[in-house]
PDB file of C-alpha atoms in Angstrom:
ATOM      1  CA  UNK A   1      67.622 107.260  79.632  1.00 51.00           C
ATOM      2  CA  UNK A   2      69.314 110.316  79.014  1.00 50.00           C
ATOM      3  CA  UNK A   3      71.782 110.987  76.131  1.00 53.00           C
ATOM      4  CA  UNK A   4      75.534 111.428  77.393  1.00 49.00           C
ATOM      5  CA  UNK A   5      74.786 108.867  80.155  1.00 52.00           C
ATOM      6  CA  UNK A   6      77.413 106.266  78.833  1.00 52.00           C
ATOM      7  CA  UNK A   7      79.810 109.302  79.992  1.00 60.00           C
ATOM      8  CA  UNK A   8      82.223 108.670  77.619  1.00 70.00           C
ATOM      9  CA  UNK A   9      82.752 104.641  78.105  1.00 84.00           C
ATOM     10  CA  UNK A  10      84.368 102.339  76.449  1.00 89.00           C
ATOM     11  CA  UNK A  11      82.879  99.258  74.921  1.00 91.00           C
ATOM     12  CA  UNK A  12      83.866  97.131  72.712  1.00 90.00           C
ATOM     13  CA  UNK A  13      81.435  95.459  70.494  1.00 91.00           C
ATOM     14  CA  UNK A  14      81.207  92.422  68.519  1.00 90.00           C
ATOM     15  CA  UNK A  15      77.932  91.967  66.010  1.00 82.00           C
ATOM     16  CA  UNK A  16      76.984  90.568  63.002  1.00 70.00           C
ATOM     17  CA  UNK A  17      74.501  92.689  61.610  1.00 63.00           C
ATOM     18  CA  UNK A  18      72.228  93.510  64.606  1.00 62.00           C
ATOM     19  CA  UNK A  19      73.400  97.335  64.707  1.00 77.00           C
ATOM     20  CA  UNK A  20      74.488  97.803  68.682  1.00 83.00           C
ATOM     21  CA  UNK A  21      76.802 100.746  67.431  1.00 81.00           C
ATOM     22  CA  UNK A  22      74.228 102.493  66.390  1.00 79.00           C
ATOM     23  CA  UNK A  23      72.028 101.592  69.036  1.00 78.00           C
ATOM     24  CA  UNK A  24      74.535 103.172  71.270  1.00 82.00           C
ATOM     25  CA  UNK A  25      76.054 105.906  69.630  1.00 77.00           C
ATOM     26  CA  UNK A  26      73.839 108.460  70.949  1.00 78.00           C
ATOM     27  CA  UNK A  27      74.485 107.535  74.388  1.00 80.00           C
ATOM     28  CA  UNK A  28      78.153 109.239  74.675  1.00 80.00           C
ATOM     29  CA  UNK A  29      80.006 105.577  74.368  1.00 84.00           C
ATOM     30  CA  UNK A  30      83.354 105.067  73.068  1.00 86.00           C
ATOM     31  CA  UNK A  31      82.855 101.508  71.217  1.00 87.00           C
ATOM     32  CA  UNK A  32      85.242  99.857  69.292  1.00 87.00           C
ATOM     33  CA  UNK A  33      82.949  97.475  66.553  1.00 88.00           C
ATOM     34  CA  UNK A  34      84.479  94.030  65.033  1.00 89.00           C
ATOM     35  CA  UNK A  35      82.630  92.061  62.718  1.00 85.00           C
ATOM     36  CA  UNK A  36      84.307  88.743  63.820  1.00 86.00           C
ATOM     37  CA  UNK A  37      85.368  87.118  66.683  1.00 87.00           C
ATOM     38  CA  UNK A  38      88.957  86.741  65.743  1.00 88.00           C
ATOM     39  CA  UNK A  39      89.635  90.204  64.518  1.00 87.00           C
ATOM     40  CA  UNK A  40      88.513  91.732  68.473  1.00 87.00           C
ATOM     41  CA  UNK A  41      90.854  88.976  69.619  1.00 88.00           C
ATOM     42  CA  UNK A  42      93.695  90.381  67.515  1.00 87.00           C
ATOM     43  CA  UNK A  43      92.943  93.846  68.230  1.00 87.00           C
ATOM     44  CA  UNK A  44      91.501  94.976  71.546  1.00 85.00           C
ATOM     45  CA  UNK A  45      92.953  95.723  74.850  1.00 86.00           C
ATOM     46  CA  UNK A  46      90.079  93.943  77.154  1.00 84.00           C
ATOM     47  CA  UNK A  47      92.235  95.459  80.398  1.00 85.00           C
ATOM     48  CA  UNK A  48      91.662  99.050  78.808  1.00 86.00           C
ATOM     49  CA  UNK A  49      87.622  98.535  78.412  1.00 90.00           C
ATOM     50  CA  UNK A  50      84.964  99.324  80.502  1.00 91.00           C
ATOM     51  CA  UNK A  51      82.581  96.696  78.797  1.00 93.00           C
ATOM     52  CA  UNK A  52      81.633  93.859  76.048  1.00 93.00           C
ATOM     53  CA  UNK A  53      78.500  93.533  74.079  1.00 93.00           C
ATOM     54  CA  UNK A  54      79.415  89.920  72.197  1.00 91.00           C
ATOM     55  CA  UNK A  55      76.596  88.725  69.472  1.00 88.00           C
ATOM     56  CA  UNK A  56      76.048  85.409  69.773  1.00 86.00           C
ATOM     57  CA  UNK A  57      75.847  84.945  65.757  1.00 81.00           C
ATOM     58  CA  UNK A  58      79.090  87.258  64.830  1.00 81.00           C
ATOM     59  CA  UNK A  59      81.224  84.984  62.647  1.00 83.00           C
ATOM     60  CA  UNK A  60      83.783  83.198  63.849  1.00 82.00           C
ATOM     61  CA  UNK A  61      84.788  82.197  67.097  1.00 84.00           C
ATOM     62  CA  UNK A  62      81.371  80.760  68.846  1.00 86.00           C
ATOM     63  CA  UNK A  63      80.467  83.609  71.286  1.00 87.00           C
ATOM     64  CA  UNK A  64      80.742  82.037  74.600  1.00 89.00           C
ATOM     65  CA  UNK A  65      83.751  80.827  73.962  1.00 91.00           C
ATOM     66  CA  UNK A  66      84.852  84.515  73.149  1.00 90.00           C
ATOM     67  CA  UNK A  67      83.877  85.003  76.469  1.00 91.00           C
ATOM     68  CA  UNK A  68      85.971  82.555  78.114  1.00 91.00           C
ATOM     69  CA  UNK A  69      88.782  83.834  76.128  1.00 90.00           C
ATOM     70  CA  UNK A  70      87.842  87.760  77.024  1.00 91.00           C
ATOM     71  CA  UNK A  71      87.557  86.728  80.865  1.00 91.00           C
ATOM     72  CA  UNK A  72      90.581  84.880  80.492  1.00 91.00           C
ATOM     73  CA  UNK A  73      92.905  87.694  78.797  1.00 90.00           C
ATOM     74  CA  UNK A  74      92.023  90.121  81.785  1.00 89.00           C
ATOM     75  CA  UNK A  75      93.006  87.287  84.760  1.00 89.00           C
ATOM     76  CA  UNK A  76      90.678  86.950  87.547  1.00 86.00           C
ATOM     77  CA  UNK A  77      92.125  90.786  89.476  1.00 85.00           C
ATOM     78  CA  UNK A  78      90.371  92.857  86.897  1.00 87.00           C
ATOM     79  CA  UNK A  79      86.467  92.370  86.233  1.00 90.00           C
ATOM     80  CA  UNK A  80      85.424  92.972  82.794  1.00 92.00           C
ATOM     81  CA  UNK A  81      81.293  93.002  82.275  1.00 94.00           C
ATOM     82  CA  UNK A  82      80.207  91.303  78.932  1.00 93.00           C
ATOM     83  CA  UNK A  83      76.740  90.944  78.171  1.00 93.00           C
ATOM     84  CA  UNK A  84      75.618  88.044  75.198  1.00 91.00           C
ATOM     85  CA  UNK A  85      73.074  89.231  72.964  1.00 89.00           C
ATOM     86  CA  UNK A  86      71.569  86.214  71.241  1.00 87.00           C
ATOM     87  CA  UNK A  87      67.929  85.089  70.147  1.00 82.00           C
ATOM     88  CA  UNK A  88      68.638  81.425  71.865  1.00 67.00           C
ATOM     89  CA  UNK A  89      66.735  81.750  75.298  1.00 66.00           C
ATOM     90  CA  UNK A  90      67.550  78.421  75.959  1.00 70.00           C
ATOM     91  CA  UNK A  91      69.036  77.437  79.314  1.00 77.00           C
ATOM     92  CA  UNK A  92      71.518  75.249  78.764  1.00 80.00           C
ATOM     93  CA  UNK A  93      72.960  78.010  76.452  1.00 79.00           C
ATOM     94  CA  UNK A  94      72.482  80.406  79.040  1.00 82.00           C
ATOM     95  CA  UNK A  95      74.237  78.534  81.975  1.00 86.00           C
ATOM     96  CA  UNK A  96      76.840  78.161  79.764  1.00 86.00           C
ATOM     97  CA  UNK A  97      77.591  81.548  79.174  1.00 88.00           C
ATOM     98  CA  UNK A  98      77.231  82.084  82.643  1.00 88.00           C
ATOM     99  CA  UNK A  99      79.921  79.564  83.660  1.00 89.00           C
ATOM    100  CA  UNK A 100      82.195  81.410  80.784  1.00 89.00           C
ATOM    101  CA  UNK A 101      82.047  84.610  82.485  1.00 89.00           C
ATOM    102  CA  UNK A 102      79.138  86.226  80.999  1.00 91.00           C
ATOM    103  CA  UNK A 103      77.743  88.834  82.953  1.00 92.00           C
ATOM    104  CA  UNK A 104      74.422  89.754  81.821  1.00 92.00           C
ATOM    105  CA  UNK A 105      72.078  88.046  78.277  1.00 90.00           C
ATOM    106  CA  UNK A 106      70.372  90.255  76.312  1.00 89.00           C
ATOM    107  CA  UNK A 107      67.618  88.388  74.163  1.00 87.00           C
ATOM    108  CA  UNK A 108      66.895  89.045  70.124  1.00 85.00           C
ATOM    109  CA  UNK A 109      65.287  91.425  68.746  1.00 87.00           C
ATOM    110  CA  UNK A 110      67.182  93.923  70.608  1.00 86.00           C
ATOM    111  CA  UNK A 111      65.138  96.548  72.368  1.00 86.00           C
ATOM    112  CA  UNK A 112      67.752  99.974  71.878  1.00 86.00           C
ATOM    113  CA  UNK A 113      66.983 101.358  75.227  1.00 87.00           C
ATOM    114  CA  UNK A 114      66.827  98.322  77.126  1.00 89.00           C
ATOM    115  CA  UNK A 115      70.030  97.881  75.558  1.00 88.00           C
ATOM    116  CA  UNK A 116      71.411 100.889  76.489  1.00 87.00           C
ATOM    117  CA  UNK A 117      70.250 100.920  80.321  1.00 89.00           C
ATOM    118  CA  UNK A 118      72.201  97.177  80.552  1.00 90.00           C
ATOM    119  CA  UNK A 119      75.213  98.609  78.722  1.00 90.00           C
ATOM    120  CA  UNK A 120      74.991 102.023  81.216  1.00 90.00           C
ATOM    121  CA  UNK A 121      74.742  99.053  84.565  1.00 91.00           C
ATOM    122  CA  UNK A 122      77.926  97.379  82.632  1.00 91.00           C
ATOM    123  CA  UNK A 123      79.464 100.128  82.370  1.00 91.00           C
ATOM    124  CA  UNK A 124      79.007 101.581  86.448  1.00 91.00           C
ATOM    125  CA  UNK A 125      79.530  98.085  88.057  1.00 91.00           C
ATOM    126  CA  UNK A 126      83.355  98.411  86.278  1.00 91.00           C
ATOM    127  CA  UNK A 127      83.752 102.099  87.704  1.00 90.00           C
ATOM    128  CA  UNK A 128      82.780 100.754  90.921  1.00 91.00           C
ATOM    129  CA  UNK A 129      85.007  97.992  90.972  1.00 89.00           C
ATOM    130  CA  UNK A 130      87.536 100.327  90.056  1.00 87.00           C
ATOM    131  CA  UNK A 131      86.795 102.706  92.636  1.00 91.00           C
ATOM    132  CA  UNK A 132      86.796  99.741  95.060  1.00 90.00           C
ATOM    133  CA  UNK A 133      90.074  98.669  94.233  1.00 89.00           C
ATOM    134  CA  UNK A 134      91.699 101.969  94.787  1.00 90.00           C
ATOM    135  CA  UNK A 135      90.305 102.026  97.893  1.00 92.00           C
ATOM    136  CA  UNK A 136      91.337  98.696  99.328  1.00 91.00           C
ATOM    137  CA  UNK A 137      94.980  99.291  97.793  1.00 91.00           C
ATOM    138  CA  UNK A 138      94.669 102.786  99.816  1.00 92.00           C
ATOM    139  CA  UNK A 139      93.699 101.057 102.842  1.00 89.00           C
ATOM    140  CA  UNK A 140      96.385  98.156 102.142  1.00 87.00           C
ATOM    141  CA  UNK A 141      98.733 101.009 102.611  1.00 90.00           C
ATOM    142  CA  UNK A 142      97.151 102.583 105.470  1.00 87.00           C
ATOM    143  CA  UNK A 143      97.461  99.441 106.865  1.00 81.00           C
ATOM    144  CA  UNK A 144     101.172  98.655 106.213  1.00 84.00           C
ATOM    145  CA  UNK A 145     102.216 102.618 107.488  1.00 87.00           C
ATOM    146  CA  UNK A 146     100.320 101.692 110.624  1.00 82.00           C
ATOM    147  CA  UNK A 147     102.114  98.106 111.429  1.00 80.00           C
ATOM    148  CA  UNK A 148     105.788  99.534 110.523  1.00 83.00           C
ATOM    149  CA  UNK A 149     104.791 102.726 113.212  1.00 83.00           C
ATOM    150  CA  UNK A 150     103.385 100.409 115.647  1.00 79.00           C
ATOM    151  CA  UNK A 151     106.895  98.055 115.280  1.00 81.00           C
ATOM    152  CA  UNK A 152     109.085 101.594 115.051  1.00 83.00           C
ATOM    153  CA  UNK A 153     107.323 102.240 118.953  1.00 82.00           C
ATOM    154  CA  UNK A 154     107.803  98.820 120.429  1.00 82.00           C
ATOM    155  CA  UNK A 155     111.155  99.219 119.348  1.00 82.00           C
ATOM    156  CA  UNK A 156     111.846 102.593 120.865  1.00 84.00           C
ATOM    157  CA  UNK A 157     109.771 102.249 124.122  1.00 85.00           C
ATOM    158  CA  UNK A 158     110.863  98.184 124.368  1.00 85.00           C
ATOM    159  CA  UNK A 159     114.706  99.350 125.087  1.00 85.00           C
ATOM    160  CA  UNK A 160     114.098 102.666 128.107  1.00 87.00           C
ATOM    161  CA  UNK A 161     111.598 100.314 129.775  1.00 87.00           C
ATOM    162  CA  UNK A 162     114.234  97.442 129.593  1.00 87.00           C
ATOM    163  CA  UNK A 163     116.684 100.200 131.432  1.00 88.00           C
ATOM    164  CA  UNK A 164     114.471 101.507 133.672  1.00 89.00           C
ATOM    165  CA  UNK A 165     113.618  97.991 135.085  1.00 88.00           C
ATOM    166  CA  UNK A 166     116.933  96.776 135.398  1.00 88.00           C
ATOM    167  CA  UNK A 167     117.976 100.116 137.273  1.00 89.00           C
ATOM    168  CA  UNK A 168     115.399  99.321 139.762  1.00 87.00           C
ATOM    169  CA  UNK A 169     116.075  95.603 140.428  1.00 86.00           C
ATOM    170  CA  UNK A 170     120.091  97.418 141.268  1.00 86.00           C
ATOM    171  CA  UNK A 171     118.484  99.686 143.251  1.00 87.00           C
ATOM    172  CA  UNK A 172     116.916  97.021 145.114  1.00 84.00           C
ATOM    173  CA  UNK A 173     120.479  95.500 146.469  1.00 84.00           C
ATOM    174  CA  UNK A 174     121.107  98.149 147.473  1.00 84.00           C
ATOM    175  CA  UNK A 175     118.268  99.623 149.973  1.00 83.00           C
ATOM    176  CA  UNK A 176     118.217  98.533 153.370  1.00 83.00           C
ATOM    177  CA  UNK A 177     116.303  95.057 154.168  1.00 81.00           C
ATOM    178  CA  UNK A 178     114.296  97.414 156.878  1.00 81.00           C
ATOM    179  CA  UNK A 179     113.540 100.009 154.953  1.00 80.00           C
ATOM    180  CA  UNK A 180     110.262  98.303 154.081  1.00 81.00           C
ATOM    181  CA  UNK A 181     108.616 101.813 151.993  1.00 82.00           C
ATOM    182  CA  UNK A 182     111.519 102.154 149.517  1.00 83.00           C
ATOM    183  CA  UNK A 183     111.412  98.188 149.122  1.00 83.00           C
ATOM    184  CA  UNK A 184     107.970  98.169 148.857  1.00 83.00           C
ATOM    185  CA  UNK A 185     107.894 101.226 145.976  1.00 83.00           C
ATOM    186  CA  UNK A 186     111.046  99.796 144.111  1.00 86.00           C
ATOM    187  CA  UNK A 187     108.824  96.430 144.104  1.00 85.00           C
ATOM    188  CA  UNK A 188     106.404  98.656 142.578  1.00 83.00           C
ATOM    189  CA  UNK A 189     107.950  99.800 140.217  1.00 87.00           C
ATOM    190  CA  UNK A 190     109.662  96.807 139.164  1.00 86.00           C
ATOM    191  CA  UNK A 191     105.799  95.197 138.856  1.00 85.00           C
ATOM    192  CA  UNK A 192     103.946  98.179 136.875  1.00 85.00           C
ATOM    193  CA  UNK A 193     107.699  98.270 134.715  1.00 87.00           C
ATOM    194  CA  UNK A 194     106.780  93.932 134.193  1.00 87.00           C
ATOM    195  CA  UNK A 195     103.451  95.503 133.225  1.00 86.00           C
ATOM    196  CA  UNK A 196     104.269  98.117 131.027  1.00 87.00           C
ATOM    197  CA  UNK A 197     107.055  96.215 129.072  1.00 86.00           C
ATOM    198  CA  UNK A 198     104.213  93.230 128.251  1.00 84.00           C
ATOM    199  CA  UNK A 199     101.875  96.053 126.975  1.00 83.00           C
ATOM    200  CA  UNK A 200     104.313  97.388 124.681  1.00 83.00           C
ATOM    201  CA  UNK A 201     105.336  93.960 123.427  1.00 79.00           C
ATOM    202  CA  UNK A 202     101.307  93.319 123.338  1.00 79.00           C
ATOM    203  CA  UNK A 203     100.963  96.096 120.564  1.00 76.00           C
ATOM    204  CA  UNK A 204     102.553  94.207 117.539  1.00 71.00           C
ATOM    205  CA  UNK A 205     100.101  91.245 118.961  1.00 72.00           C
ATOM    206  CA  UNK A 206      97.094  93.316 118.891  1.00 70.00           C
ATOM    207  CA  UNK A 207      98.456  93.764 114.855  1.00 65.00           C
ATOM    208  CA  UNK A 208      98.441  90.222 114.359  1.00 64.00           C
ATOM    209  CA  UNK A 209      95.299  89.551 115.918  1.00 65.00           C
ATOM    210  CA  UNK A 210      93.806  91.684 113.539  1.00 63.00           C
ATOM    211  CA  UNK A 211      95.254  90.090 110.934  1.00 64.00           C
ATOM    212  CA  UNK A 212      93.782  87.226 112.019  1.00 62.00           C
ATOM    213  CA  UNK A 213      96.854  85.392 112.522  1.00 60.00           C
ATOM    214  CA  UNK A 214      97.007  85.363 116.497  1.00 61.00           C
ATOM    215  CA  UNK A 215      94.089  84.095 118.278  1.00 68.00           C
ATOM    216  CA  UNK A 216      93.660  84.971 121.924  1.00 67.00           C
ATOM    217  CA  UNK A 217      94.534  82.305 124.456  1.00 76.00           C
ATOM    218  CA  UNK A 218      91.457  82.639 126.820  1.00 83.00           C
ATOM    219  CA  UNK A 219      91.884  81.446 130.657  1.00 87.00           C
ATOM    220  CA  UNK A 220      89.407  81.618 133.465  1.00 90.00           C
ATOM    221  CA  UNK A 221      90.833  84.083 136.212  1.00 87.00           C
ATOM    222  CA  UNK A 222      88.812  84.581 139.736  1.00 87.00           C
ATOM    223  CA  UNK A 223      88.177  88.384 139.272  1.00 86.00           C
ATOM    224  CA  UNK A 224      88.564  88.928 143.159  1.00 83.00           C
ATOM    225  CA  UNK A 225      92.358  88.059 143.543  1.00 82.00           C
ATOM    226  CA  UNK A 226      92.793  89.928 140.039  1.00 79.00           C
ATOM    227  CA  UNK A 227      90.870  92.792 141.826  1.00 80.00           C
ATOM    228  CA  UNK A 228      92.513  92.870 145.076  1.00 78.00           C
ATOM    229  CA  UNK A 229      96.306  92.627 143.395  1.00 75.00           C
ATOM    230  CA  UNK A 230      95.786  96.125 142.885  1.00 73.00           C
ATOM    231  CA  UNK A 231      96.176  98.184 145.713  1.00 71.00           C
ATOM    232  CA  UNK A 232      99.472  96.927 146.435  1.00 69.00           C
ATOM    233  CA  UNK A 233     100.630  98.518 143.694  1.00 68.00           C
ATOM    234  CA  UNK A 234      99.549 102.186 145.173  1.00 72.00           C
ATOM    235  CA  UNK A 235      99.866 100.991 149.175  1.00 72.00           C
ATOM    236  CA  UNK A 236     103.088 103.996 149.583  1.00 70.00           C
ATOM    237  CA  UNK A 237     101.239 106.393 147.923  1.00 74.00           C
ATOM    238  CA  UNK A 238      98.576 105.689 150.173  1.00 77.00           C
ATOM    239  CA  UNK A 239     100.177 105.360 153.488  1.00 77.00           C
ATOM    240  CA  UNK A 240     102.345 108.661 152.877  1.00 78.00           C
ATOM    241  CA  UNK A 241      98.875 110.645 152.958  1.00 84.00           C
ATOM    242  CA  UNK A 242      97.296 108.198 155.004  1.00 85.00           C
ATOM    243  CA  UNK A 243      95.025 106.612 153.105  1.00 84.00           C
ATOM    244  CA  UNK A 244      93.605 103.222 152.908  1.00 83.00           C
ATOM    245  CA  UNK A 245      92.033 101.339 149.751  1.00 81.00           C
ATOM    246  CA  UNK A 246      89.836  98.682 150.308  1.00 80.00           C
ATOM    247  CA  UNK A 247      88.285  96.610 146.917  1.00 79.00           C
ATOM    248  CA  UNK A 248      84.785  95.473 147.483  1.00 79.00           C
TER     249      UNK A 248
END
């Protein structure tokens, strides 16, 4: 491990007479040492740190339960890696730690570069949570630009459409019964208008649904009568340059 790989971050220490300052020092760490439990309590800013090295046998406060208190101080949004260093190996000790919050166990005697590789994995798992959280709070607000546009469109493509279709039902009173190609296009239009206006209300669904708060409403259809509804709604079009569609 090369020096200058702690990269300037900050960890707050808590020893008895072990020597994990010096230990680290050389590394390029900013560490903050208290020789009791109690005195890091009443002095550090656990939000502000990168990481904790706790010694098990520091006076004071019992170490896991430093832990619990560390863990507890940040609240559950922001992760703060503490590794125990103790010479107990025993498990119970160790689950216990574990259910406290601890993150990693270092045993006693303290190897110096083992201890600095587990302080330098401390240490990157905070940056990455860090960088992880300003990336979902990016995409939060990716998220929330996109659902206010889609909502600003419905709006202004919900009200012309409206228009549109009620200008063509008018329309219809007033064409000639016989004049079956302008009733037939106006019925058309009146149809792919029913269409369009369920699309556009669809799009603030299709936000929900991605949500996960809408769940599709799935229904069996007979794909030939869906098919074959189709060319009516292009028969004018078809007849004015004599043309016939035929679904297969």
């Amino acid at each position: 491990m090369d020096k200058g790989e702690g990269a300037g971050g900050k960890i707050l220490i808590v020893e008895g007479t072990v020597g994990l300052q010096t230990a680290l020092a050389q590394y390029d760490y900013h560490c903050a040492t208290f020789s009791s439990s109690q005195e890091a309590l009443d002095n550090c800013q656990p939000q502000l740190l990168h990481a904790v090295i706790v010694d098990m046998d520091a006076p004071g406060i019992d170490g896991i339960d430093l832990i619990e208190r560390l863990k507890a101080m940040v609240g559950p949004e922001i992760f703060l890696p503490i590794m125990l260093v103790s010479k107990d190996d025993h498990r119970e000790n160790r689950l216990r730690a574990y259910r406290a919050g601890c993150d990693d166990f270092l045993s006693k005697p303290v190897d110096h570069l083992e201890l600095a590789m587990r302080a330098a994995s401390l240490v990157a798992r905070k940056r990455q949570q860090a960088e992880l959280i300003q990336v979902n709070e990016a995409l939060t607000r990716a998220q929330s630009r996109r659902s206010k546009l889609a909502a600003l469109i419905v709006h202004d493509l919900r009200n012309p459409m409206a228009a549109i279709l009620g200008n063509v039902q008018l329309l219809e009173e007033y064409v000639d019964p016989e004049d079956k190609p302008q009733l037939q296009s106006l019925n058309d239009i009146n149809e792919l208008g029913i269409r369009a206006l369920s699309m556009i209300n669809g799009l603030l669904d299709v936000e929900e649904l991605e949500d996960g708060l809408l769940k599709a409403n799935r229904t069996e259809i007979d794909l030939a009568d869906f098919a074959n509804h189709f060319p009516g709604f292009y028969s004018t079009e078809a007849n004015a340059r004599q043309l016939r569609i035929r679904v297969e």
